[in-house]
Short mmCIF file of C-alpha atoms in Angstrom, two decimals:
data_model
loop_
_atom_site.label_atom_id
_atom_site.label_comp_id
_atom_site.label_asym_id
_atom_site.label_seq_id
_atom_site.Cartn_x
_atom_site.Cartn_y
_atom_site.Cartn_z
CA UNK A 1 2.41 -28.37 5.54
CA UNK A 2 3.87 -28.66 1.82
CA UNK A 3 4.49 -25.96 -0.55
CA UNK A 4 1.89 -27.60 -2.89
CA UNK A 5 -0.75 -27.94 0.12
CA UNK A 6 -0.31 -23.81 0.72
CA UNK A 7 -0.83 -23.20 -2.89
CA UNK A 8 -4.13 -25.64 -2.96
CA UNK A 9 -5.32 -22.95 0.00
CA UNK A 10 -3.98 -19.95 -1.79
CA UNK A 11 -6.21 -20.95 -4.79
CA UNK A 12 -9.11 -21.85 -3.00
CA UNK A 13 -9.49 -18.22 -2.07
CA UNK A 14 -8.68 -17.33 -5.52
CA UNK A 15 -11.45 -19.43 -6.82
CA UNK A 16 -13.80 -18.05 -4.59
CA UNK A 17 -13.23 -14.49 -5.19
CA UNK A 18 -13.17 -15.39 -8.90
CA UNK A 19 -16.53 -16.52 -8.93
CA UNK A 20 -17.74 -13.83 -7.30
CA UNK A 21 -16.61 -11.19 -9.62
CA UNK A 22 -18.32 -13.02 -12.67
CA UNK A 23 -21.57 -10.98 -11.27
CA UNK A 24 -19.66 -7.93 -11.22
CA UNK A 25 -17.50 -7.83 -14.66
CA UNK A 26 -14.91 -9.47 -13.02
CA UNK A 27 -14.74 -6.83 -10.26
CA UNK A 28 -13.96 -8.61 -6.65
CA UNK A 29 -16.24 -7.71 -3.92
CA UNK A 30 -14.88 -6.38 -1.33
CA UNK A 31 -17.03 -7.81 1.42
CA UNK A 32 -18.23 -11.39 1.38
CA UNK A 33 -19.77 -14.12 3.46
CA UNK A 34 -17.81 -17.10 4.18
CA UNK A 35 -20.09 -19.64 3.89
CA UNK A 36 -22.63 -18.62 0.78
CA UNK A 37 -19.54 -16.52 -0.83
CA UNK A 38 -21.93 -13.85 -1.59
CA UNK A 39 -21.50 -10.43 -1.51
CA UNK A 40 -22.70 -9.32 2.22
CA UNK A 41 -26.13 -6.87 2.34
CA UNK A 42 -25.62 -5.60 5.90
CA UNK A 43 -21.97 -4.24 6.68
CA UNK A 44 -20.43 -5.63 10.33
CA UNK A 45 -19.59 -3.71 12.93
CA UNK A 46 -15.62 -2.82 12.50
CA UNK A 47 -12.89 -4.23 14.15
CA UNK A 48 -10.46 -2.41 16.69
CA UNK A 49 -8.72 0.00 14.81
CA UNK A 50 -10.81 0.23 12.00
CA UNK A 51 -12.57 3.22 10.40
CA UNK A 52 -15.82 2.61 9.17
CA UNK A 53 -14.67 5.47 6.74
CA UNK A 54 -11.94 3.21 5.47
CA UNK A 55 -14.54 0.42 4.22
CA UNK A 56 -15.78 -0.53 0.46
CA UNK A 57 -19.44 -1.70 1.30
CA UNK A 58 -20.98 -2.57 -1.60
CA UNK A 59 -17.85 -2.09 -3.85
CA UNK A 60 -14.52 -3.06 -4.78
CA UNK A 61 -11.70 -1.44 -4.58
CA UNK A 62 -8.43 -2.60 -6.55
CA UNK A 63 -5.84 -0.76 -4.26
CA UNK A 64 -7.08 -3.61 -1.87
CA UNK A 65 -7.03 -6.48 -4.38
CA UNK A 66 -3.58 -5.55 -6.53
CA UNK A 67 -1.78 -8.21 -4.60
CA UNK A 68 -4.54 -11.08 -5.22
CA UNK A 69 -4.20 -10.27 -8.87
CA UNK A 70 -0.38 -10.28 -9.25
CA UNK A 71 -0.55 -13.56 -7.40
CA UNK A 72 -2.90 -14.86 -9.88
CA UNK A 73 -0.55 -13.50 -12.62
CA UNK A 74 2.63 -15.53 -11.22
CA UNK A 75 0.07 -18.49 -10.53
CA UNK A 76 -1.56 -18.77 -13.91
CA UNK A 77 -3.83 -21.23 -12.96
CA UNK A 78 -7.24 -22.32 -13.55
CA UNK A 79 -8.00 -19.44 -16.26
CA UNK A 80 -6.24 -16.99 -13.79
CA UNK A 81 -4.68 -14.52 -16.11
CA UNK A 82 -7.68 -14.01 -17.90
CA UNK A 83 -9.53 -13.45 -14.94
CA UNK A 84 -6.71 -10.79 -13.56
CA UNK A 85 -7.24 -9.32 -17.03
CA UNK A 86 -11.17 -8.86 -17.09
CA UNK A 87 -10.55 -7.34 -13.47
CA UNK A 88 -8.51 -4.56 -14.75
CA UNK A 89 -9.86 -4.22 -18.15
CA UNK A 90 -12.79 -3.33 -16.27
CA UNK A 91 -11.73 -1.01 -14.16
CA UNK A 92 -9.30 1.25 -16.36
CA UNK A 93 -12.35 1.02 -19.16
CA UNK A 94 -15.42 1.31 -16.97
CA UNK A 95 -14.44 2.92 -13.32
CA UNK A 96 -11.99 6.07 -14.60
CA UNK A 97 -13.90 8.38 -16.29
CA UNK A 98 -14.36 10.51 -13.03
CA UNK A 99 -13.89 14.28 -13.08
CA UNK A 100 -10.37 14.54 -11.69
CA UNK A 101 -8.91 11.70 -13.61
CA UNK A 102 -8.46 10.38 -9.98
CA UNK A 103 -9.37 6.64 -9.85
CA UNK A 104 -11.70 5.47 -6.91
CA UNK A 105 -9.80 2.99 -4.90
CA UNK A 106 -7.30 3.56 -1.71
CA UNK A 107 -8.50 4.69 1.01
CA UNK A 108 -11.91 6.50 1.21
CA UNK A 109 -13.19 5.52 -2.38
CA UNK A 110 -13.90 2.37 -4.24
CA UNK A 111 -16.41 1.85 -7.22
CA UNK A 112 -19.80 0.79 -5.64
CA UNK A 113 -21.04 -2.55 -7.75
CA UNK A 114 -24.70 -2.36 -7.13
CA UNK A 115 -25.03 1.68 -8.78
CA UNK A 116 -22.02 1.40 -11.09
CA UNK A 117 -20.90 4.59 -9.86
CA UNK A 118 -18.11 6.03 -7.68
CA UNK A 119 -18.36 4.83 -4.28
CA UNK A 120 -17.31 7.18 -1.15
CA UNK A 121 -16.29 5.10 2.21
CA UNK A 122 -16.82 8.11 4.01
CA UNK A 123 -20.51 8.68 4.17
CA UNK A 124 -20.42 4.91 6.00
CA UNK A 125 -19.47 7.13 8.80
CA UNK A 126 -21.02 10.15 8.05
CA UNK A 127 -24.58 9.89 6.24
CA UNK A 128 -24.88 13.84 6.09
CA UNK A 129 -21.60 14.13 3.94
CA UNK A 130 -22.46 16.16 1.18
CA UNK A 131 -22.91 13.96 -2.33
CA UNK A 132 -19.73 14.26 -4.70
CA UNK A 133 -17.14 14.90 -2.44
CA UNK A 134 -15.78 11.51 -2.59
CA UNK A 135 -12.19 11.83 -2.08
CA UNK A 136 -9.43 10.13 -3.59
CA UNK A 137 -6.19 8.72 -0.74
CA UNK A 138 -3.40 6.49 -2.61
CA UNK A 139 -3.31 4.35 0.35
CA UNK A 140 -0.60 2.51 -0.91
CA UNK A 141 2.08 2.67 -3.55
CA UNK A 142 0.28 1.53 -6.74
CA UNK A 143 2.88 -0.63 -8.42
CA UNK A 144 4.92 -0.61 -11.98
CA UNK A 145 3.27 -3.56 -13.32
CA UNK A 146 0.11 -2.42 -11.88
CA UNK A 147 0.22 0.86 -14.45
CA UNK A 148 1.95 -1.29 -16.97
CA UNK A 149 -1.72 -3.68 -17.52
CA UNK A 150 -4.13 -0.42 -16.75
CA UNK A 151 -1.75 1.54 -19.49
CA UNK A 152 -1.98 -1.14 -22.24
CA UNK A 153 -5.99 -1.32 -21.54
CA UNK A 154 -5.99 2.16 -21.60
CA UNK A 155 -3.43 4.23 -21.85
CA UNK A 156 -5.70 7.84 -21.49
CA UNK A 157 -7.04 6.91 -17.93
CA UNK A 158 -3.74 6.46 -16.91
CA UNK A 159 -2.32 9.95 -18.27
CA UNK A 160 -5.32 11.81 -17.13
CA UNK A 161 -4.54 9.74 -13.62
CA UNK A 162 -1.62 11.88 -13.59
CA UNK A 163 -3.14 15.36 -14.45
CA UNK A 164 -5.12 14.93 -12.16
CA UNK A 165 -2.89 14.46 -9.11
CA UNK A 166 -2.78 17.87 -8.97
CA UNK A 167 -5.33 18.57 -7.31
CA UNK A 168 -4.00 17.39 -4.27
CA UNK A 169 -2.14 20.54 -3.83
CA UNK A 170 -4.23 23.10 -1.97
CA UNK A 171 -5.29 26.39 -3.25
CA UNK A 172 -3.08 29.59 -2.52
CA UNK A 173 0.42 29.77 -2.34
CA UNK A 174 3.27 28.70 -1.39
CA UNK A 175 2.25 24.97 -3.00
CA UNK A 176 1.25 22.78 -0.22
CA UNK A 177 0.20 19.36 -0.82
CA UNK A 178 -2.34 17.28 1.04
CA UNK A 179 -2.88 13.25 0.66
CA UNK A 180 -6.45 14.02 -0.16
CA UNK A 181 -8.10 15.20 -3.01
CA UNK A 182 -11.48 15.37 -4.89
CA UNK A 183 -12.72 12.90 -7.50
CA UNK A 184 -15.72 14.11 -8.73
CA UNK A 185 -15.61 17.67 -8.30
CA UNK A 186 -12.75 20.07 -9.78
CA UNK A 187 -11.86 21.83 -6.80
CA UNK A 188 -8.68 22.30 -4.65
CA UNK A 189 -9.26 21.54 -0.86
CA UNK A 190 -8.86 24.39 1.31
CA UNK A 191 -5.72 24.94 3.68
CA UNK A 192 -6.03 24.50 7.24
CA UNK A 193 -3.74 24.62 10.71
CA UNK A 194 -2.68 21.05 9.72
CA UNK A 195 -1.10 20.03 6.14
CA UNK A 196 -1.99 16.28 5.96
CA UNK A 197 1.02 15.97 3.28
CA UNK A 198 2.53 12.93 4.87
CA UNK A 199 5.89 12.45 3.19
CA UNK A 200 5.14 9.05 1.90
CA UNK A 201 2.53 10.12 -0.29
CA UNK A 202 4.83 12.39 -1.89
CA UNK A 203 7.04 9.63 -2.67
CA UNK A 204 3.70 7.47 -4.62
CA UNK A 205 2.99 10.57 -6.15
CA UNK A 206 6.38 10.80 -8.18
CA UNK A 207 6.41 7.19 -9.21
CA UNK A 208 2.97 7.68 -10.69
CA UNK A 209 4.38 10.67 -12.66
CA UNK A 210 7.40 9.21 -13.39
CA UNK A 211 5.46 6.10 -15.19
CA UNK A 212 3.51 8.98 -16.85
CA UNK A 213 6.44 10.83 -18.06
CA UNK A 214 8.27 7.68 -19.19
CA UNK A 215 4.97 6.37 -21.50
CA UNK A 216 4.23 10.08 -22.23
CA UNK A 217 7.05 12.21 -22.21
CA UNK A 218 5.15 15.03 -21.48
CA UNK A 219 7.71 17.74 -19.30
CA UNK A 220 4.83 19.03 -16.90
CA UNK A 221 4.85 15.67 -15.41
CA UNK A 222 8.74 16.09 -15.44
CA UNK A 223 8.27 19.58 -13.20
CA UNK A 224 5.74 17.76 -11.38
CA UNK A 225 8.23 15.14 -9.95
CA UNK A 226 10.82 17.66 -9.33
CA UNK A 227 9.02 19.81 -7.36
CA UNK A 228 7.81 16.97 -5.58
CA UNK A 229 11.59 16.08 -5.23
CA UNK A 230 12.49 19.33 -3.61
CA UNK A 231 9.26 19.58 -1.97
CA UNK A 232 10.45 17.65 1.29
CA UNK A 233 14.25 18.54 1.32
CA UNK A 234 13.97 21.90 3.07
CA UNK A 235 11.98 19.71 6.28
CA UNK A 236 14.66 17.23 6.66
CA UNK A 237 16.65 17.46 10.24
CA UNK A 238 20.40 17.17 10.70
CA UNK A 239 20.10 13.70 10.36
CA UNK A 240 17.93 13.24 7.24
CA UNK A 241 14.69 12.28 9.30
CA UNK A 242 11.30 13.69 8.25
CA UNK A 243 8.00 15.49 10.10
CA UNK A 244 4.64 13.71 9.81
CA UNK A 245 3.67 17.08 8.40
CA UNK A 246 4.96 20.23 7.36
CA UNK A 247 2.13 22.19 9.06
CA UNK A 248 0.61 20.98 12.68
CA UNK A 249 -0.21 22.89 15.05
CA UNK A 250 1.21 22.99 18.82
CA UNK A 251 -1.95 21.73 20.11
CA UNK A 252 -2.08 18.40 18.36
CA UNK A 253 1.00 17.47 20.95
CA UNK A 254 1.16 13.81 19.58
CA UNK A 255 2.11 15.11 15.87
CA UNK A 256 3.71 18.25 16.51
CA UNK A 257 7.36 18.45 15.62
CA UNK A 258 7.33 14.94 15.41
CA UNK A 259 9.48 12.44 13.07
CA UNK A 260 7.59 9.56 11.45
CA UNK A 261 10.78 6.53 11.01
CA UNK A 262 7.51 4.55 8.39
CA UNK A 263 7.33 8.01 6.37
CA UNK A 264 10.77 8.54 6.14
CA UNK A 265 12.16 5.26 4.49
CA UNK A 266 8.87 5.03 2.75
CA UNK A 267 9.74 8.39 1.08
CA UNK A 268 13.68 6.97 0.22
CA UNK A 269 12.23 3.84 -1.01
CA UNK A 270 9.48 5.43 -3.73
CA UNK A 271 12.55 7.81 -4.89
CA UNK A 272 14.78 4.98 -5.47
CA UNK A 273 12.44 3.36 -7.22
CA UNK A 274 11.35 5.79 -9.31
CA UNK A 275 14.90 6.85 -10.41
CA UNK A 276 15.23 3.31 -12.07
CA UNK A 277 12.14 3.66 -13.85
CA UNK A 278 13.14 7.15 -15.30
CA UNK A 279 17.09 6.19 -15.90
CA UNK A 280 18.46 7.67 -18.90
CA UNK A 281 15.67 10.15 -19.40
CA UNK A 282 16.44 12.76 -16.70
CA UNK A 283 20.25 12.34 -15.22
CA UNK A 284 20.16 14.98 -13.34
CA UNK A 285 16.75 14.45 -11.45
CA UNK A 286 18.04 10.64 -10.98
CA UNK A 287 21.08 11.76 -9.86
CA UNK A 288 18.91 13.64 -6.86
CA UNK A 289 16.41 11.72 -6.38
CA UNK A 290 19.28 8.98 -5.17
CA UNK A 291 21.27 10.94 -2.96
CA UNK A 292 18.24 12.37 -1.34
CA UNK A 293 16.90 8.56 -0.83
CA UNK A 294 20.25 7.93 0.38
CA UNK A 295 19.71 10.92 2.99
CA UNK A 296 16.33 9.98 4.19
CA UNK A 297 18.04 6.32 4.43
CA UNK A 298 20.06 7.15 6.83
CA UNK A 299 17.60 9.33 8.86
CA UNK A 300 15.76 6.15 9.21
CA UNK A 301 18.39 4.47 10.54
CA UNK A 302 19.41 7.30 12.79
CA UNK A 303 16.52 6.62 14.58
CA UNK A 304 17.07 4.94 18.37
CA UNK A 305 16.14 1.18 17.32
CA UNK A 306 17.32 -1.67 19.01
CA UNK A 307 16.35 -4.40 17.23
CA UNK A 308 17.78 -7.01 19.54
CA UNK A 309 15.50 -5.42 22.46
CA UNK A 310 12.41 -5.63 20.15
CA UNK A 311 12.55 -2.04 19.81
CA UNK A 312 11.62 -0.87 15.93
CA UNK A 313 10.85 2.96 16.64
CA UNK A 314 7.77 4.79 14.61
CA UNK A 315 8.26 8.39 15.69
CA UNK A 316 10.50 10.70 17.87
CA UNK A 317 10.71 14.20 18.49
CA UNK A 318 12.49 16.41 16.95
CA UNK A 319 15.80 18.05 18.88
CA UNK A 320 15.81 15.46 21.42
CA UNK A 321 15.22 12.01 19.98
CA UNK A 322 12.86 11.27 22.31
CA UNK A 323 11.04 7.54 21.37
CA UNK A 324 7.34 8.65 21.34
CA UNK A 325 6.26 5.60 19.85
CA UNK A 326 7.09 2.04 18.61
CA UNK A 327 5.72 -0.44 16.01
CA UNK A 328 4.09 -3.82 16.68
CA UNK A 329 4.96 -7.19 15.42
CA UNK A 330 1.06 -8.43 15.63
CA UNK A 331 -2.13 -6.00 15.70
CA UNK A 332 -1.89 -3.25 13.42
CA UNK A 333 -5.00 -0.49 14.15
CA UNK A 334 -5.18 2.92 11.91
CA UNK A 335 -1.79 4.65 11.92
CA UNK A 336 -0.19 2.02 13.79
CA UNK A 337 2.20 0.57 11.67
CA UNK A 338 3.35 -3.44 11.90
CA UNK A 339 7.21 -3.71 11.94
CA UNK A 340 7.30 -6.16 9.06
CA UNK A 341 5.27 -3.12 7.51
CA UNK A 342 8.65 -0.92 7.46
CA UNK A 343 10.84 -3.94 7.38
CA UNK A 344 9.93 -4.65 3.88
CA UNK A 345 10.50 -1.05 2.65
CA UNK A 346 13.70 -1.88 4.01
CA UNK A 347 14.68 -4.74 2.41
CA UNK A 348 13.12 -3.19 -1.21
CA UNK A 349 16.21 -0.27 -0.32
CA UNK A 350 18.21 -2.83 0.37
CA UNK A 351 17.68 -4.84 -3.07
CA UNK A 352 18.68 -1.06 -4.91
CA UNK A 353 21.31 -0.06 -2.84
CA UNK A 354 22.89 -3.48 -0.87
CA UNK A 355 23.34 -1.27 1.95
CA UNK A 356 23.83 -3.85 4.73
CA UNK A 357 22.46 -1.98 7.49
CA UNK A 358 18.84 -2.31 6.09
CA UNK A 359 19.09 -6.05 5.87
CA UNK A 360 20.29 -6.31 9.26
CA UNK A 361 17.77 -4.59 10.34
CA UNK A 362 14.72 -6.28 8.79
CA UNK A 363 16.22 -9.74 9.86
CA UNK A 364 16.16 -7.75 13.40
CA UNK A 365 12.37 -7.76 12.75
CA UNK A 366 12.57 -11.23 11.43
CA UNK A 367 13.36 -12.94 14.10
CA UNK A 368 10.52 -11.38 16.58
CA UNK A 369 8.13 -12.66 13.93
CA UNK A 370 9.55 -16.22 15.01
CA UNK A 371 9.50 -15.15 18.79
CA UNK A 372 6.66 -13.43 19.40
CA UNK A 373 3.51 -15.67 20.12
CA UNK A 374 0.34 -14.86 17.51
CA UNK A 375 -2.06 -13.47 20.04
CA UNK A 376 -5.14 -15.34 21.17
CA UNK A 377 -8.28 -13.52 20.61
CA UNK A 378 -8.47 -9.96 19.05
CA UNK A 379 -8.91 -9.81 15.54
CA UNK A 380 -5.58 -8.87 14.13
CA UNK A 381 -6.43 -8.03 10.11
CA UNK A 382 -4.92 -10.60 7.50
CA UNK A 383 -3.09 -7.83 6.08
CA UNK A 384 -0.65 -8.28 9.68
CA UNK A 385 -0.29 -12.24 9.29
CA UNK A 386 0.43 -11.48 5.60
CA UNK A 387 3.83 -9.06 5.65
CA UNK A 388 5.02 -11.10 8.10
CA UNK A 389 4.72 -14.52 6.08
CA UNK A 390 6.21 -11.74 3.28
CA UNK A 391 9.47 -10.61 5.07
CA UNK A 392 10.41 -14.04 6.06
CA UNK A 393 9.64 -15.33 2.49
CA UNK A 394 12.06 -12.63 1.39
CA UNK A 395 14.52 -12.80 3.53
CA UNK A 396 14.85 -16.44 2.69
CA UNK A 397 15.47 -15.04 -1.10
CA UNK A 398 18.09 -12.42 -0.19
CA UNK A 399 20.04 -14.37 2.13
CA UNK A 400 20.02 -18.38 1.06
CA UNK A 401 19.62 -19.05 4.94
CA UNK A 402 17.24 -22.22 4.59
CA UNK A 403 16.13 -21.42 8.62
CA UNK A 404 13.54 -18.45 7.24
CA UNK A 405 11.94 -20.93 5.17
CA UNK A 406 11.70 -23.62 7.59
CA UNK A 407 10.63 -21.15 10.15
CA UNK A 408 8.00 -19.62 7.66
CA UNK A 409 6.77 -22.44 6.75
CA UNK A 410 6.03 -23.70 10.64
CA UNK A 411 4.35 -19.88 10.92
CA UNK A 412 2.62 -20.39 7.43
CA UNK A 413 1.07 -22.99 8.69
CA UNK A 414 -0.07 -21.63 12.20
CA UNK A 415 -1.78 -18.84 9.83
CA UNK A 416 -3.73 -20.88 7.49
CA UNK A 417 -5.23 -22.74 10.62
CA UNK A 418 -6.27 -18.95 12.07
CA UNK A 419 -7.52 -17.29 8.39
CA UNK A 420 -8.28 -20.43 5.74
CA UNK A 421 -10.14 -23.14 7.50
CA UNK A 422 -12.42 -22.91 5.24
CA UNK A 423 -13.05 -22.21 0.94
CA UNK A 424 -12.52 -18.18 1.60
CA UNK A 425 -9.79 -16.34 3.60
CA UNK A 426 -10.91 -14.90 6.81
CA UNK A 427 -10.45 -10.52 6.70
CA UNK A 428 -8.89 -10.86 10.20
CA UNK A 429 -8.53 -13.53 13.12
CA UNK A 430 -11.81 -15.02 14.69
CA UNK A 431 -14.13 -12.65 12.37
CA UNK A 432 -16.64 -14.83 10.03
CA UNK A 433 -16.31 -12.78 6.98
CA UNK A 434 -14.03 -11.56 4.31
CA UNK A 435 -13.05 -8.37 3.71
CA UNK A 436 -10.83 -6.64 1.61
CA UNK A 437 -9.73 -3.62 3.44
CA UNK A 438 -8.42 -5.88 6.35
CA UNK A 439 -5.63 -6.55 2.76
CA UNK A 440 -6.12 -10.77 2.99
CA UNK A 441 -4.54 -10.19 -0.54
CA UNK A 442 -1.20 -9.09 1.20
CA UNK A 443 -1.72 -12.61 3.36
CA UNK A 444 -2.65 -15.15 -0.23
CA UNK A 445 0.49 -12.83 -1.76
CA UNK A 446 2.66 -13.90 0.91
CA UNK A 447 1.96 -17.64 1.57
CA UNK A 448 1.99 -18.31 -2.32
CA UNK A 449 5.30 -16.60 -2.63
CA UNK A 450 7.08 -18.39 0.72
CA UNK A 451 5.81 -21.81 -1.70
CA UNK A 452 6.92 -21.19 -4.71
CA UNK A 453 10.14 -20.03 -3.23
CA UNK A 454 10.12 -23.32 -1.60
CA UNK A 455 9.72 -25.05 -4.66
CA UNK A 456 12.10 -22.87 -6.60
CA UNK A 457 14.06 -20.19 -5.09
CA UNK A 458 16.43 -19.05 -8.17
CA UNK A 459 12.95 -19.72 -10.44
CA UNK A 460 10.27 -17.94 -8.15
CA UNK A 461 8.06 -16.15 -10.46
CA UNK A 462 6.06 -14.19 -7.75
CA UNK A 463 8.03 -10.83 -7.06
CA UNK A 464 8.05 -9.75 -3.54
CA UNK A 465 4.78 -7.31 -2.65
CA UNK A 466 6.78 -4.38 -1.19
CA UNK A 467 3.88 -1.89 -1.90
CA UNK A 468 3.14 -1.40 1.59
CA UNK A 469 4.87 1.52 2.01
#
């Protein structure tokens, strides 16, 4: 299959979704059927691994749809850009004003099209949940260029965005953070036996404030970062790795005094970043925030991988080492994280610090995307299919080595005939509808950038999507 031929399928999804948001103020919806392309009445069943909580029936939700929209952005076809522009015009004008500041998207909120209101994924699992207690879950790392466009449509959601994270420290003391928090109420959420304050949501937390302090230069969202900073350090082991929590209790065996590898590196990556974005303005914060990346780097890495054994390690336990669990290459389910998943936080280290250990590594992951069969049956989500077209696309940037891009090409292929046979990109393999939670925008994301880097690799004007962290 051409480059050209991939981008014709890219778009055709585009299109589709396009049209659909004209109904909506541009808004995509997050479910649709693949035939009619309308917006689905009656939500199906989930797939394995799903959580009906997780789901935007009836909404949108940009954290899911970011990636379709910088695509369209590096695309610029067919009235794209102004399409990606009345999508988030909308949103930062119409879907903000919530209590908190907090914006619904992520993971358990999403703005619900048909009551132009706040929408709250939870009560699809739990119809007794009390009203207005929707709660607000990054999900994923929203991006620079992602605050950059809500910012110049309006610059006030994003700064009370950042007040309001906040309120995802608990009440009491000492200051414990958890990777929920309310939207529409002003409340703290209680503490409990458990923390919930995964490290990598610490790490999107200070590269929202450190946008907000750059645009702003307001110093509480300076002490915010830094004691976000030092927040983790004191949890670290002798070798820089990090707990799933601060807090669990002995009883939840499978998460007590237990390192998480994904956390870890995601954590080192979202510092790096975010000391380039503040540069000049705080030396001595940059100055920590890299060698404390450069720490959690290595605990990564410490970690008992083999990559040439297919062996890309999640989580151990602490004091021993033990290997308590591994990643996947195909089949991601809740909390189960697909290598090309961590491989691409990697390789976004890599790009800030050329340390040659996380290449090798990620091209360890690589090459069991090109080994490892795509499953028959099951209905492994798009978002899967997607970071692995991804890390092949970009290692084919990084390293010049024209075998990725043949390679990717062969598997890009193999993928459209799974997800695109038709106008509209399946949500996951042998399922007949779309859906955005199952992140087909990491999968269009992917394919158009392995094309264009076909066409043009020194001119590729589709960054790599390394917000999966």
């Amino acid at each position: 299959m051409t480059p050209e031929a991939i981008l014709e399928k890219v778009c055709d999804s585009i299109d589709v979704l396009v049209e659909a948001g004209k109904a909506y103020e541009g808004l995509f919806p997050s479910l649709l059927d693949l035939e009619t392309h309308e917006m689905l009445r009656e939500l199906p069943p989930p797939i394995e691994g799903q959580r009906m909580g997780d789901r935007a029936f009836l909404g949108s939700n940009l954290m899911h749809d970011q990636h379709v929209l910088k695509t369209m952005y590096a695309l610029d076809r067919r009235g794209y850009k102004e399409a990606a522009d009345r999508y988030l015009r909308r949103f930062a004008t119409h879907c903000t004003e919530t209590v908190t500041g907090l914006f619904p998207w992520g993971e358990h909120a999403y703005w619900h099209l048909e009551e132009d209101r706040v929408g709250d994924s939870h009560r699809l699992g739990m119809p007794e949940k009390e009203p207005g207690t929707t709660l607000h879950d990054h999900l994923r790392q929203a991006p620079v260029w992602l605050w950059e466009k809500l910012y110049a449509f309006n610059p006030q959601c994003v700064e009370r965005f950042a007040e309001g994270l906040d309120y995802h420290y608990k009440a009491g003391e000492p200051r414990e953070y958890i990777r929920h928090a309310h939207i529409e109420r002003k409340a703290r959420l209680e503490r409990g036996p458990k923390s919930a304050d995964f490290p990598r949501h610490g790490g999107f937390y200070i590269l929202d404030w450190s946008f907000a302090y750059v645009k702003t230069g307001r110093e509480d969202f300076l002490r915010q970062i830094e004691m976000m900073v030092d927040y983790w350090w004191p949890h670290r082991d002798e070798k820089g790795m990090l707990l799933i929590h601060t807090q669990c209790p002995e009883e939840v065996a499978h998460q007590h005094n237990v390192n998480t590898m994904p956390q870890t590196v995601s954590l080192a990556a979202s510092l790096l970043e975010s000391a380039v974005l503040l540069d000049a303005s705080a030396p001595e914060l940059v100055d920590r925030m890299q060698e404390r990346g450069g720490v959690y780097t290595g605990g990564f890495l410490a970690a008992a991988h083999n990559p040439e054994a297919g062996v890309f390690v999640s989580a151990c336990q602490r004091g021993t080492g033990e290997v308590l669990s591994t990643m996947s290459i195909w089949g991601s389910e809740y909390g189960k994280w697909p290598v090309a998943y961590v491989a691409l936080i990697a390789l976004c280290i890599y790009r800030l610090t050329e340390d040659e250990r996380l290449l090798s590594w990620a091209e360890g992951a690589g090459h069991w995307y090109l080994k490892t069969p795509f499953p028959e049956g099951g209905s492994v989500p798009a978002m899967d299919a997607g970071l692995g077209v991804e890390l092949l696309a970009d290692l084919y940037d990084l390293t010049g080595d024209a075998s990725w891009l043949e390679r990717g090409l062969t598997l890009a292929e193999q993928i459209i005939g799974i997800y695109m046979d038709g106008d509209l990109i399946r949500g996951a393999a042998g399922i007949d509808w779309y859906e955005s939670q199952m992140v087909p925008g990491d999968l269009l994301h992917g394919l158009a950038r392995l094309a264009l880097l076909a066409l043009d690799r020194d001119g590729c004007p589709l960054e790599t999507n390394y917000t999966a962290k």
